[in-house]
PDB file of C-alpha atoms in Angstrom:
ATOM      1  CA  MET A   1      86.900  99.456 104.460  1.00 34.00           C
ATOM      2  CA  SER A   2      85.717 102.497 106.218  1.00 34.00           C
ATOM      3  CA  LEU A   3      87.278 105.962 105.565  1.00 28.00           C
ATOM      4  CA  LYS A   4      87.166 106.620 109.066  1.00 27.00           C
ATOM      5  CA  THR A   5      89.032 103.619 110.282  1.00 28.00           C
ATOM      6  CA  ARG A   6      92.327 104.501 111.882  1.00 27.00           C
ATOM      7  CA  LEU A   7      95.240 102.985 109.870  1.00 29.00           C
ATOM      8  CA  LEU A   8      98.363 101.578 111.074  1.00 31.00           C
ATOM      9  CA  GLN A   9     101.279 101.553 108.660  1.00 32.00           C
ATOM     10  CA  VAL A  10     102.985  98.066 109.271  1.00 33.00           C
ATOM     11  CA  THR A  11     106.277  98.677 107.521  1.00 32.00           C
ATOM     12  CA  LEU A  12     107.554  95.132 105.953  1.00 34.00           C
ATOM     13  CA  VAL A  13     110.767  94.128 107.443  1.00 31.00           C
ATOM     14  CA  VAL A  14     112.240  92.364 104.510  1.00 31.00           C
ATOM     15  CA  LEU A  15     115.022  89.659 104.732  1.00 26.00           C
ATOM     16  CA  SER A  16     115.357  89.029 100.968  1.00 27.00           C
ATOM     17  CA  PHE A  17     114.138  91.038  97.861  1.00 34.00           C
ATOM     18  CA  ALA A  18     112.196  93.919  99.242  1.00 31.00           C
ATOM     19  CA  PHE A  19     108.270  93.946  98.998  1.00 51.00           C
ATOM     20  CA  GLY A  20     105.749  95.324 100.936  1.00 60.00           C
ATOM     21  CA  ILE A  21     102.820  94.805 103.424  1.00 58.00           C
ATOM     22  CA  GLN A  22     100.519  96.997 105.021  1.00 59.00           C
ATOM     23  CA  ALA A  23      97.911  96.498 107.759  1.00 59.00           C
ATOM     24  CA  GLN A  24      94.850  98.234 109.103  1.00 51.00           C
ATOM     25  CA  GLU A  25      94.633  98.938 112.892  1.00 48.00           C
ATOM     26  CA  ALA A  26      90.830  97.985 113.193  1.00 45.00           C
ATOM     27  CA  GLU A  27      88.793  95.384 114.943  1.00 43.00           C
ATOM     28  CA  ALA A  28      89.421  93.130 111.813  1.00 46.00           C
ATOM     29  CA  GLN A  29      92.742  93.858 110.686  1.00 72.00           C
ATOM     30  CA  ASN A  30      93.531  93.253 107.141  1.00 84.00           C
ATOM     31  CA  LEU A  31      96.854  92.811 105.562  1.00 86.00           C
ATOM     32  CA  PHE A  32      97.950  94.054 102.076  1.00 88.00           C
ATOM     33  CA  VAL A  33     100.618  92.365 100.124  1.00 87.00           C
ATOM     34  CA  ALA A  34     102.604  93.660  97.254  1.00 89.00           C
ATOM     35  CA  ASN A  35     103.489  90.755  94.961  1.00 90.00           C
ATOM     36  CA  ARG A  36     106.418  92.117  93.132  1.00 86.00           C
ATOM     37  CA  PHE A  37     106.723  89.279  90.545  1.00 84.00           C
ATOM     38  CA  ASP A  38     103.214  89.257  89.305  1.00 90.00           C
ATOM     39  CA  ASN A  39     102.670  92.915  89.796  1.00 95.00           C
ATOM     40  CA  THR A  40      99.636  92.532  92.029  1.00 94.00           C
ATOM     41  CA  ILE A  41      98.486  93.660  95.620  1.00 94.00           C
ATOM     42  CA  ARG A  42      96.740  91.047  97.587  1.00 92.00           C
ATOM     43  CA  GLU A  43      94.393  91.608 100.501  1.00 91.00           C
ATOM     44  CA  PHE A  44      94.051  89.064 103.566  1.00 89.00           C
ATOM     45  CA  SER A  45      91.874  89.238 106.519  1.00 85.00           C
ATOM     46  CA  ALA A  46      93.356  89.099 109.840  1.00 79.00           C
ATOM     47  CA  SER A  47      92.772  85.298 110.127  1.00 81.00           C
ATOM     48  CA  GLY A  48      94.581  84.837 106.711  1.00 83.00           C
ATOM     49  CA  VAL A  49      91.585  84.516 104.657  1.00 88.00           C
ATOM     50  CA  ASP A  50      92.361  85.329 101.003  1.00 91.00           C
ATOM     51  CA  LEU A  51      90.128  88.334 100.089  1.00 92.00           C
ATOM     52  CA  GLY A  52      91.449  88.216  96.541  1.00 94.00           C
ATOM     53  CA  TYR A  53      93.239  91.058  94.651  1.00 95.00           C
ATOM     54  CA  PHE A  54      92.980  94.593  95.767  1.00 96.00           C
ATOM     55  CA  ALA A  55      94.978  95.898  92.814  1.00 97.00           C
ATOM     56  CA  THR A  56      96.454  94.625  89.581  1.00 97.00           C
ATOM     57  CA  THR A  57      96.707  97.770  87.394  1.00 97.00           C
ATOM     58  CA  GLY A  58      99.426 100.387  87.391  1.00 97.00           C
ATOM     59  CA  LEU A  59     102.019  98.273  89.046  1.00 97.00           C
ATOM     60  CA  ASN A  60     105.483  97.485  87.944  1.00 96.00           C
ATOM     61  CA  GLY A  61     107.583  96.052  90.648  1.00 95.00           C
ATOM     62  CA  PRO A  62     105.610  97.005  93.541  1.00 95.00           C
ATOM     63  CA  THR A  63     107.550  97.367  96.585  1.00 92.00           C
ATOM     64  CA  GLY A  64     106.840 100.069  99.304  1.00 92.00           C
ATOM     65  CA  LEU A  65     103.256 100.559 100.590  1.00 92.00           C
ATOM     66  CA  ALA A  66     101.673 103.346 102.711  1.00 93.00           C
ATOM     67  CA  PHE A  67      98.353 104.594 103.509  1.00 93.00           C
ATOM     68  CA  ASP A  68      97.228 108.176 103.776  1.00 94.00           C
ATOM     69  CA  LYS A  69      94.755 109.531 106.306  1.00 91.00           C
ATOM     70  CA  LYS A  70      91.878 108.765 103.890  1.00 93.00           C
ATOM     71  CA  GLY A  71      92.695 105.434 103.404  1.00 91.00           C
ATOM     72  CA  ASN A  72      94.264 105.652  99.928  1.00 95.00           C
ATOM     73  CA  LEU A  73      97.070 103.096  99.440  1.00 95.00           C
ATOM     74  CA  TYR A  74     100.280 104.356  97.666  1.00 97.00           C
ATOM     75  CA  VAL A  75     102.805 101.897  96.237  1.00 97.00           C
ATOM     76  CA  SER A  76     106.296 102.514  95.134  1.00 97.00           C
ATOM     77  CA  ASN A  77     107.102 100.793  91.572  1.00 97.00           C
ATOM     78  CA  ILE A  78     110.746 100.019  91.538  1.00 95.00           C
ATOM     79  CA  LEU A  79     110.646  99.203  87.599  1.00 95.00           C
ATOM     80  CA  GLY A  80     108.661 101.973  86.939  1.00 94.00           C
ATOM     81  CA  ASN A  81     109.974 104.667  88.912  1.00 97.00           C
ATOM     82  CA  THR A  82     106.733 105.872  89.975  1.00 98.00           C
ATOM     83  CA  VAL A  83     104.395 105.963  92.992  1.00 98.00           C
ATOM     84  CA  ARG A  84     100.900 104.829  92.279  1.00 98.00           C
ATOM     85  CA  LYS A  85      97.746 105.673  94.227  1.00 98.00           C
ATOM     86  CA  PHE A  86      94.707 103.529  94.815  1.00 98.00           C
ATOM     87  CA  SER A  87      91.582 104.417  96.463  1.00 97.00           C
ATOM     88  CA  PRO A  88      90.316 102.530  99.583  1.00 93.00           C
ATOM     89  CA  THR A  89      88.301 100.313  97.510  1.00 93.00           C
ATOM     90  CA  GLY A  90      91.308  99.584  94.997  1.00 96.00           C
ATOM     91  CA  GLU A  91      90.343 101.931  92.306  1.00 97.00           C
ATOM     92  CA  ASP A  92      93.495 102.785  90.277  1.00 98.00           C
ATOM     93  CA  LEU A  93      93.593 106.553  90.672  1.00 98.00           C
ATOM     94  CA  GLY A  94      96.758 106.919  88.385  1.00 98.00           C
ATOM     95  CA  ASP A  95     100.405 108.038  89.091  1.00 98.00           C
ATOM     96  CA  PHE A  96     100.918 110.063  92.127  1.00 98.00           C
ATOM     97  CA  ALA A  97     104.385 110.919  91.596  1.00 98.00           C
ATOM     98  CA  THR A  98     106.783 110.346  88.616  1.00 98.00           C
ATOM     99  CA  THR A  99     109.730 112.947  89.060  1.00 98.00           C
ATOM    100  CA  GLY A 100     112.723 112.514  90.924  1.00 97.00           C
ATOM    101  CA  LEU A 101     112.471 108.930  91.550  1.00 98.00           C
ATOM    102  CA  SER A 102     114.958 106.173  90.808  1.00 97.00           C
ATOM    103  CA  ASP A 103     114.475 102.538  92.091  1.00 96.00           C
ATOM    104  CA  PRO A 104     112.026 103.736  94.792  1.00 97.00           C
ATOM    105  CA  ARG A 105     111.694 101.607  97.702  1.00 95.00           C
ATOM    106  CA  GLY A 106     110.585 102.453 101.259  1.00 95.00           C
ATOM    107  CA  ILE A 107     107.716 105.248 101.526  1.00 96.00           C
ATOM    108  CA  ALA A 108     106.370 106.950 104.435  1.00 96.00           C
ATOM    109  CA  PHE A 109     103.895 109.840 105.400  1.00 97.00           C
ATOM    110  CA  ASP A 110     104.629 112.573 107.999  1.00 97.00           C
ATOM    111  CA  LYS A 111     101.982 114.243 110.097  1.00 95.00           C
ATOM    112  CA  GLY A 112     101.124 116.701 107.363  1.00 96.00           C
ATOM    113  CA  GLY A 113     100.287 114.241 104.699  1.00 97.00           C
ATOM    114  CA  ASN A 114     103.551 114.740 102.829  1.00 98.00           C
ATOM    115  CA  LEU A 115     105.054 111.546 101.279  1.00 98.00           C
ATOM    116  CA  TYR A 116     108.601 110.720 101.565  1.00 98.00           C
ATOM    117  CA  VAL A 117     110.486 108.222  99.120  1.00 98.00           C
ATOM    118  CA  ALA A 118     113.806 106.452  99.404  1.00 98.00           C
ATOM    119  CA  ASN A 119     115.657 106.349  95.997  1.00 97.00           C
ATOM    120  CA  THR A 120     118.977 105.021  94.624  1.00 95.00           C
ATOM    121  CA  ILE A 121     120.863 104.938  91.382  1.00 93.00           C
ATOM    122  CA  GLU A 122     122.339 101.497  91.212  1.00 84.00           C
ATOM    123  CA  GLU A 123     124.995 102.356  88.776  1.00 86.00           C
ATOM    124  CA  SER A 124     126.506 105.225  90.912  1.00 89.00           C
ATOM    125  CA  GLY A 125     125.243 104.518  94.250  1.00 86.00           C
ATOM    126  CA  ALA A 126     123.650 108.112  94.522  1.00 96.00           C
ATOM    127  CA  SER A 127     120.931 108.031  97.127  1.00 97.00           C
ATOM    128  CA  TRP A 128     118.379 110.541  98.209  1.00 98.00           C
ATOM    129  CA  ILE A 129     114.937 110.790  99.748  1.00 98.00           C
ATOM    130  CA  ARG A 130     112.347 112.863  97.902  1.00 98.00           C
ATOM    131  CA  LYS A 131     109.519 114.741  99.237  1.00 98.00           C
ATOM    132  CA  PHE A 132     106.110 115.072  97.840  1.00 98.00           C
ATOM    133  CA  SER A 133     103.045 117.296  98.853  1.00 98.00           C
ATOM    134  CA  PRO A 134      99.760 115.726  99.789  1.00 98.00           C
ATOM    135  CA  ASP A 135      98.714 116.727  96.202  1.00 97.00           C
ATOM    136  CA  GLY A 136     101.465 115.183  94.619  1.00 97.00           C
ATOM    137  CA  GLU A 137     103.766 118.214  94.140  1.00 98.00           C
ATOM    138  CA  ASP A 138     107.397 117.383  93.944  1.00 98.00           C
ATOM    139  CA  LEU A 139     109.131 119.316  96.636  1.00 98.00           C
ATOM    140  CA  GLY A 140     112.522 118.176  95.740  1.00 98.00           C
ATOM    141  CA  ASN A 141     115.092 116.287  97.971  1.00 98.00           C
ATOM    142  CA  PHE A 142     114.486 116.006 101.508  1.00 98.00           C
ATOM    143  CA  ALA A 143     117.820 114.533 102.215  1.00 98.00           C
ATOM    144  CA  THR A 144     121.070 113.438 100.193  1.00 97.00           C
ATOM    145  CA  THR A 145     123.666 113.005 102.827  1.00 97.00           C
ATOM    146  CA  GLY A 146     124.320 110.014 104.982  1.00 97.00           C
ATOM    147  CA  LEU A 147     122.488 107.832 102.789  1.00 97.00           C
ATOM    148  CA  ASN A 148     123.952 104.696 101.173  1.00 96.00           C
ATOM    149  CA  VAL A 149     121.237 102.674  99.211  1.00 96.00           C
ATOM    150  CA  PRO A 150     118.320 103.395 101.428  1.00 96.00           C
ATOM    151  CA  ARG A 151     115.629 100.767 101.685  1.00 94.00           C
ATOM    152  CA  GLY A 152     113.035 101.206 104.682  1.00 93.00           C
ATOM    153  CA  ILE A 153     112.276 104.682 105.951  1.00 96.00           C
ATOM    154  CA  ALA A 154     109.982 105.343 109.172  1.00 96.00           C
ATOM    155  CA  PHE A 155     109.092 108.424 111.325  1.00 96.00           C
ATOM    156  CA  ASP A 156     109.294 108.567 115.033  1.00 96.00           C
ATOM    157  CA  LYS A 157     106.794 110.345 117.090  1.00 94.00           C
ATOM    158  CA  LYS A 158     108.875 113.414 117.106  1.00 96.00           C
ATOM    159  CA  GLY A 159     108.658 113.624 113.206  1.00 97.00           C
ATOM    160  CA  ASN A 160     112.356 112.593 112.776  1.00 98.00           C
ATOM    161  CA  LEU A 161     112.868 110.362 109.598  1.00 98.00           C
ATOM    162  CA  TYR A 162     114.904 107.288 109.862  1.00 98.00           C
ATOM    163  CA  ALA A 163     116.457 105.299 107.120  1.00 98.00           C
ATOM    164  CA  ALA A 164     117.872 101.801 106.823  1.00 97.00           C
ATOM    165  CA  ASN A 165     121.050 101.926 104.668  1.00 96.00           C
ATOM    166  CA  LEU A 166     121.583  98.775 103.071  1.00 95.00           C
ATOM    167  CA  GLY A 167     124.855  99.841 101.619  1.00 95.00           C
ATOM    168  CA  ASP A 168     126.906 100.425 104.782  1.00 96.00           C
ATOM    169  CA  ASN A 169     124.642  98.548 107.415  1.00 97.00           C
ATOM    170  CA  THR A 170     123.597 101.584 109.388  1.00 97.00           C
ATOM    171  CA  ILE A 171     120.448 103.424 110.360  1.00 98.00           C
ATOM    172  CA  ARG A 172     120.533 107.290 109.737  1.00 98.00           C
ATOM    173  CA  VAL A 173     118.246 109.846 111.240  1.00 98.00           C
ATOM    174  CA  PHE A 174     117.073 113.159 110.048  1.00 98.00           C
ATOM    175  CA  SER A 175     115.164 116.055 111.591  1.00 98.00           C
ATOM    176  CA  TRP A 176     111.785 116.954 110.541  1.00 96.00           C
ATOM    177  CA  SER A 177     113.380 119.760 108.366  1.00 96.00           C
ATOM    178  CA  GLY A 178     115.772 117.261 106.744  1.00 97.00           C
ATOM    179  CA  GLU A 179     118.928 118.147 108.785  1.00 98.00           C
ATOM    180  CA  ASP A 180     121.261 115.182 108.930  1.00 98.00           C
ATOM    181  CA  LEU A 181     121.437 114.036 112.740  1.00 98.00           C
ATOM    182  CA  GLY A 182     123.876 111.416 111.837  1.00 98.00           C
ATOM    183  CA  TYR A 183     123.844 107.703 112.723  1.00 98.00           C
ATOM    184  CA  PHE A 184     121.189 106.326 114.812  1.00 98.00           C
ATOM    185  CA  ALA A 185     122.686 102.678 114.896  1.00 97.00           C
ATOM    186  CA  THR A 186     125.692 101.009 113.511  1.00 95.00           C
ATOM    187  CA  THR A 187     126.142  97.745 115.402  1.00 93.00           C
ATOM    188  CA  GLY A 188     124.408  94.335 114.793  1.00 92.00           C
ATOM    189  CA  ILE A 189     123.143  95.352 111.466  1.00 94.00           C
ATOM    190  CA  VAL A 190     123.686  93.151 108.493  1.00 93.00           C
ATOM    191  CA  GLY A 191     121.928  93.980 105.233  1.00 92.00           C
ATOM    192  CA  PRO A 192     119.252  96.210 106.743  1.00 92.00           C
ATOM    193  CA  ALA A 193     116.035  96.442 104.653  1.00 85.00           C
ATOM    194  CA  LEU A 194     112.975  97.881 106.352  1.00 79.00           C
ATOM    195  CA  ILE A 195     112.248  99.348 109.698  1.00 91.00           C
ATOM    196  CA  ALA A 196     109.315  99.804 112.071  1.00 91.00           C
ATOM    197  CA  PHE A 197     108.687 101.609 115.508  1.00 92.00           C
ATOM    198  CA  ASP A 198     106.585 100.289 118.322  1.00 89.00           C
ATOM    199  CA  ARG A 199     104.813 102.543 120.685  1.00 88.00           C
ATOM    200  CA  ARG A 200     107.463 102.905 123.054  1.00 92.00           C
ATOM    201  CA  GLY A 201     109.702 104.384 120.419  1.00 94.00           C
ATOM    202  CA  ASN A 202     111.931 101.325 119.945  1.00 95.00           C
ATOM    203  CA  LEU A 203     113.012 100.603 116.365  1.00 95.00           C
ATOM    204  CA  TYR A 204     112.928  97.182 114.677  1.00 93.00           C
ATOM    205  CA  VAL A 205     115.343  96.537 111.741  1.00 92.00           C
ATOM    206  CA  THR A 206     115.628  93.382 109.466  1.00 83.00           C
ATOM    207  CA  ASN A 207     118.907  91.766 108.752  1.00 87.00           C
ATOM    208  CA  MET A 208     118.692  90.069 105.462  1.00 80.00           C
ATOM    209  CA  PRO A 209     121.715  87.858 105.319  1.00 83.00           C
ATOM    210  CA  ILE A 210     121.081  86.253 108.665  1.00 82.00           C
ATOM    211  CA  ASN A 211     117.330  86.411 108.553  1.00 81.00           C
ATOM    212  CA  ALA A 212     116.874  88.134 111.848  1.00 85.00           C
ATOM    213  CA  ILE A 213     115.373  91.198 113.480  1.00 89.00           C
ATOM    214  CA  ARG A 214     117.299  93.647 115.554  1.00 92.00           C
ATOM    215  CA  GLU A 215     115.782  95.807 118.293  1.00 94.00           C
ATOM    216  CA  PHE A 216     117.050  99.248 119.226  1.00 96.00           C
ATOM    217  CA  SER A 217     115.844 101.555 122.185  1.00 96.00           C
ATOM    218  CA  ARG A 218     114.604 104.957 121.450  1.00 95.00           C
ATOM    219  CA  ASP A 219     118.177 106.273 122.266  1.00 95.00           C
ATOM    220  CA  GLY A 220     119.766 103.884 119.833  1.00 96.00           C
ATOM    221  CA  VAL A 221     120.928 101.298 122.295  1.00 96.00           C
ATOM    222  CA  ASP A 222     121.418  97.902 120.669  1.00 95.00           C
ATOM    223  CA  LEU A 223     118.947  95.539 122.431  1.00 94.00           C
ATOM    224  CA  GLY A 224     119.878  92.613 120.467  1.00 92.00           C
ATOM    225  CA  LEU A 225     117.886  90.127 118.252  1.00 88.00           C
ATOM    226  CA  ARG A 226     114.326  89.172 118.687  1.00 78.00           C
ATOM    227  CA  HIS A 227     113.477  85.450 118.283  1.00 53.00           C
ATOM    228  CA  HIS A 228     110.046  83.967 118.841  1.00 42.00           C
ATOM    229  CA  ARG A 229     108.314  80.725 119.197  1.00 36.00           C
ATOM    230  CA  VAL A 230     106.577  79.512 115.954  1.00 33.00           C
ATOM    231  CA  GLU A 231     103.162  78.751 114.644  1.00 38.00           C
ATOM    232  CA  ARG A 232     102.512  78.027 110.904  1.00 41.00           C
ATOM    233  CA  THR A 233      99.937  79.422 108.682  1.00 45.00           C
ATOM    234  CA  ARG A 234      99.581  78.902 105.087  1.00 48.00           C
ATOM    235  CA  TRP A 235      97.909  81.670 103.150  1.00 48.00           C
ATOM    236  CA  PRO A 236      96.988  81.117  99.611  1.00 58.00           C
ATOM    237  CA  GLY A 237      97.255  83.692  96.890  1.00 58.00           C
ATOM    238  CA  LEU A 238     100.946  84.756  97.775  1.00 55.00           C
ATOM    239  CA  ARG A 239     103.552  84.429  95.128  1.00 50.00           C
ATOM    240  CA  GLN A 240     106.868  83.794  96.773  1.00 43.00           C
ATOM    241  CA  GLU A 241     108.835  81.577  94.065  1.00 38.00           C
ATOM    242  CA  GLU A 242     111.966  83.766  94.418  1.00 35.00           C
ATOM    243  CA  GLU A 243     111.473  85.537  97.653  1.00 36.00           C
ATOM    244  CA  PRO A 244     112.194  82.803 100.337  1.00 32.00           C
ATOM    245  CA  LEU A 245     112.063  84.703 103.603  1.00 34.00           C
ATOM    246  CA  ARG A 246     110.521  87.752 105.026  1.00 37.00           C
ATOM    247  CA  PHE A 247     109.124  89.110 108.107  1.00 37.00           C
ATOM    248  CA  GLN A 248     106.245  91.579 108.830  1.00 39.00           C
ATOM    249  CA  PRO A 249     105.283  92.909 112.195  1.00 38.00           C
ATOM    250  CA  ARG A 250     101.640  93.304 112.929  1.00 37.00           C
ATOM    251  CA  ARG A 251      99.327  93.296 116.083  1.00 34.00           C
ATOM    252  CA  GLN A 252      97.103  90.263 116.716  1.00 34.00           C
ATOM    253  CA  HIS A 253      95.045  89.790 119.800  1.00 31.00           C
ATOM    254  CA  GLY A 254      96.938  92.407 122.038  1.00 30.00           C
ATOM    255  CA  SER A 255     100.386  91.230 121.045  1.00 29.00           C
ATOM    256  CA  SER A 256     102.562  91.297 118.070  1.00 31.00           C
ATOM    257  CA  VAL A 257     103.120  88.847 115.369  1.00 34.00           C
ATOM    258  CA  LEU A 258     105.893  88.517 113.012  1.00 36.00           C
ATOM    259  CA  SER A 259     104.974  86.742 109.850  1.00 38.00           C
ATOM    260  CA  GLU A 260     107.722  85.004 108.158  1.00 37.00           C
ATOM    261  CA  ARG A 261     107.467  83.632 104.521  1.00 39.00           C
ATOM    262  CA  ARG A 262     108.955  80.358 103.786  1.00 36.00           C
ATOM    263  CA  GLY A 263     108.336  79.140 100.274  1.00 40.00           C
ATOM    264  CA  PRO A 264     105.196  79.707  97.890  1.00 41.00           C
ATOM    265  CA  GLY A 265     102.364  81.117 100.172  1.00 42.00           C
ATOM    266  CA  LEU A 266     103.621  79.834 103.563  1.00 40.00           C
ATOM    267  CA  LEU A 267     103.531  82.319 106.357  1.00 39.00           C
ATOM    268  CA  ARG A 268     105.174  81.374 109.795  1.00 40.00           C
ATOM    269  CA  ASN A 269     104.053  83.537 112.907  1.00 41.00           C
ATOM    270  CA  TYR A 270     106.461  84.340 115.717  1.00 38.00           C
ATOM    271  CA  ARG A 271     104.825  85.303 118.805  1.00 38.00           C
ATOM    272  CA  ASP A 272     106.516  87.352 121.543  1.00 37.00           C
ATOM    273  CA  GLU A 273     107.622  85.287 124.378  1.00 34.00           C
ATOM    274  CA  ARG A 274     108.900  88.296 126.277  1.00 33.00           C
ATOM    275  CA  PRO A 275     106.387  91.032 127.555  1.00 28.00           C
ATOM    276  CA  PRO A 276     103.881  91.827 124.679  1.00 31.00           C
ATOM    277  CA  TRP A 277     104.785  94.580 122.302  1.00 28.00           C
ATOM    278  CA  LEU A 278     102.799  97.772 122.779  1.00 27.00           C
ATOM    279  CA  GLY A 279     102.019  97.738 119.029  1.00 33.00           C
ATOM    280  CA  LEU A 280     103.444  99.650 116.167  1.00 34.00           C
ATOM    281  CA  GLN A 281     103.223 103.414 115.889  1.00 34.00           C
ATOM    282  CA  PRO A 282     100.297 104.564 113.953  1.00 32.00           C
ATOM    283  CA  GLN A 283     100.975 106.905 110.960  1.00 34.00           C
ATOM    284  CA  THR A 284      99.126 110.246 111.231  1.00 32.00           C
ATOM    285  CA  GLY A 285     100.008 111.437 107.883  1.00 35.00           C
TER     286      GLY A 285
END
């Protein structure tokens, strides 16, 4: 894995029991899958070949995944309340963040290399997004208002941060400085989990209870559900006993593919029947 490879963060759109997938934007695009129930991260080639374990240590309920500019992989541990860091070759570099975290889920980098983590205290419902410097310094809360059990988070091209609120079925947007800009989307959302932008600036949101993906324009206009024709692919090495259905957007041969997981190790790819996506927005942080 070249450190010079431009990495593309592919935010897993989760339709049941959140976990994470990341992909490289390269000639041969590999996928990295967080297996929450056996505390491992698995790597697959673009064609679905199981390349084995990428990481097996330092993981405790791995969920959110994000790459930095150097190709290091960061993992949110929901059971350990930590963010773990791994080198591009899978070497365990230890805890990157341990303070200010509770049930950490979605994670994302900004252009400056700062890491943002969505948190919730289950008992009270208190929610916040924590910010960490590129060196792991705890910079405190980035946002505390307008959040209701946030799951996926993602940056747009302008540096605004979007958060999927599982608790009230909304998408909230914050400026680069953390100012609460209000609701971005409130319609057509049921149990939103994680989110991702394409290069046009459109936002894709999962809906867990109805197993569907909703699309919104850059202005927040509800563009409806995305449904796709199906081709089946079985990938070995995936543990899926308690997680029956999930989607993950990625690019393949110039178009985007949604990978749906049904049962242990089974992926189903949905190819776009409308004009091809322009791809997911590369993370520059």
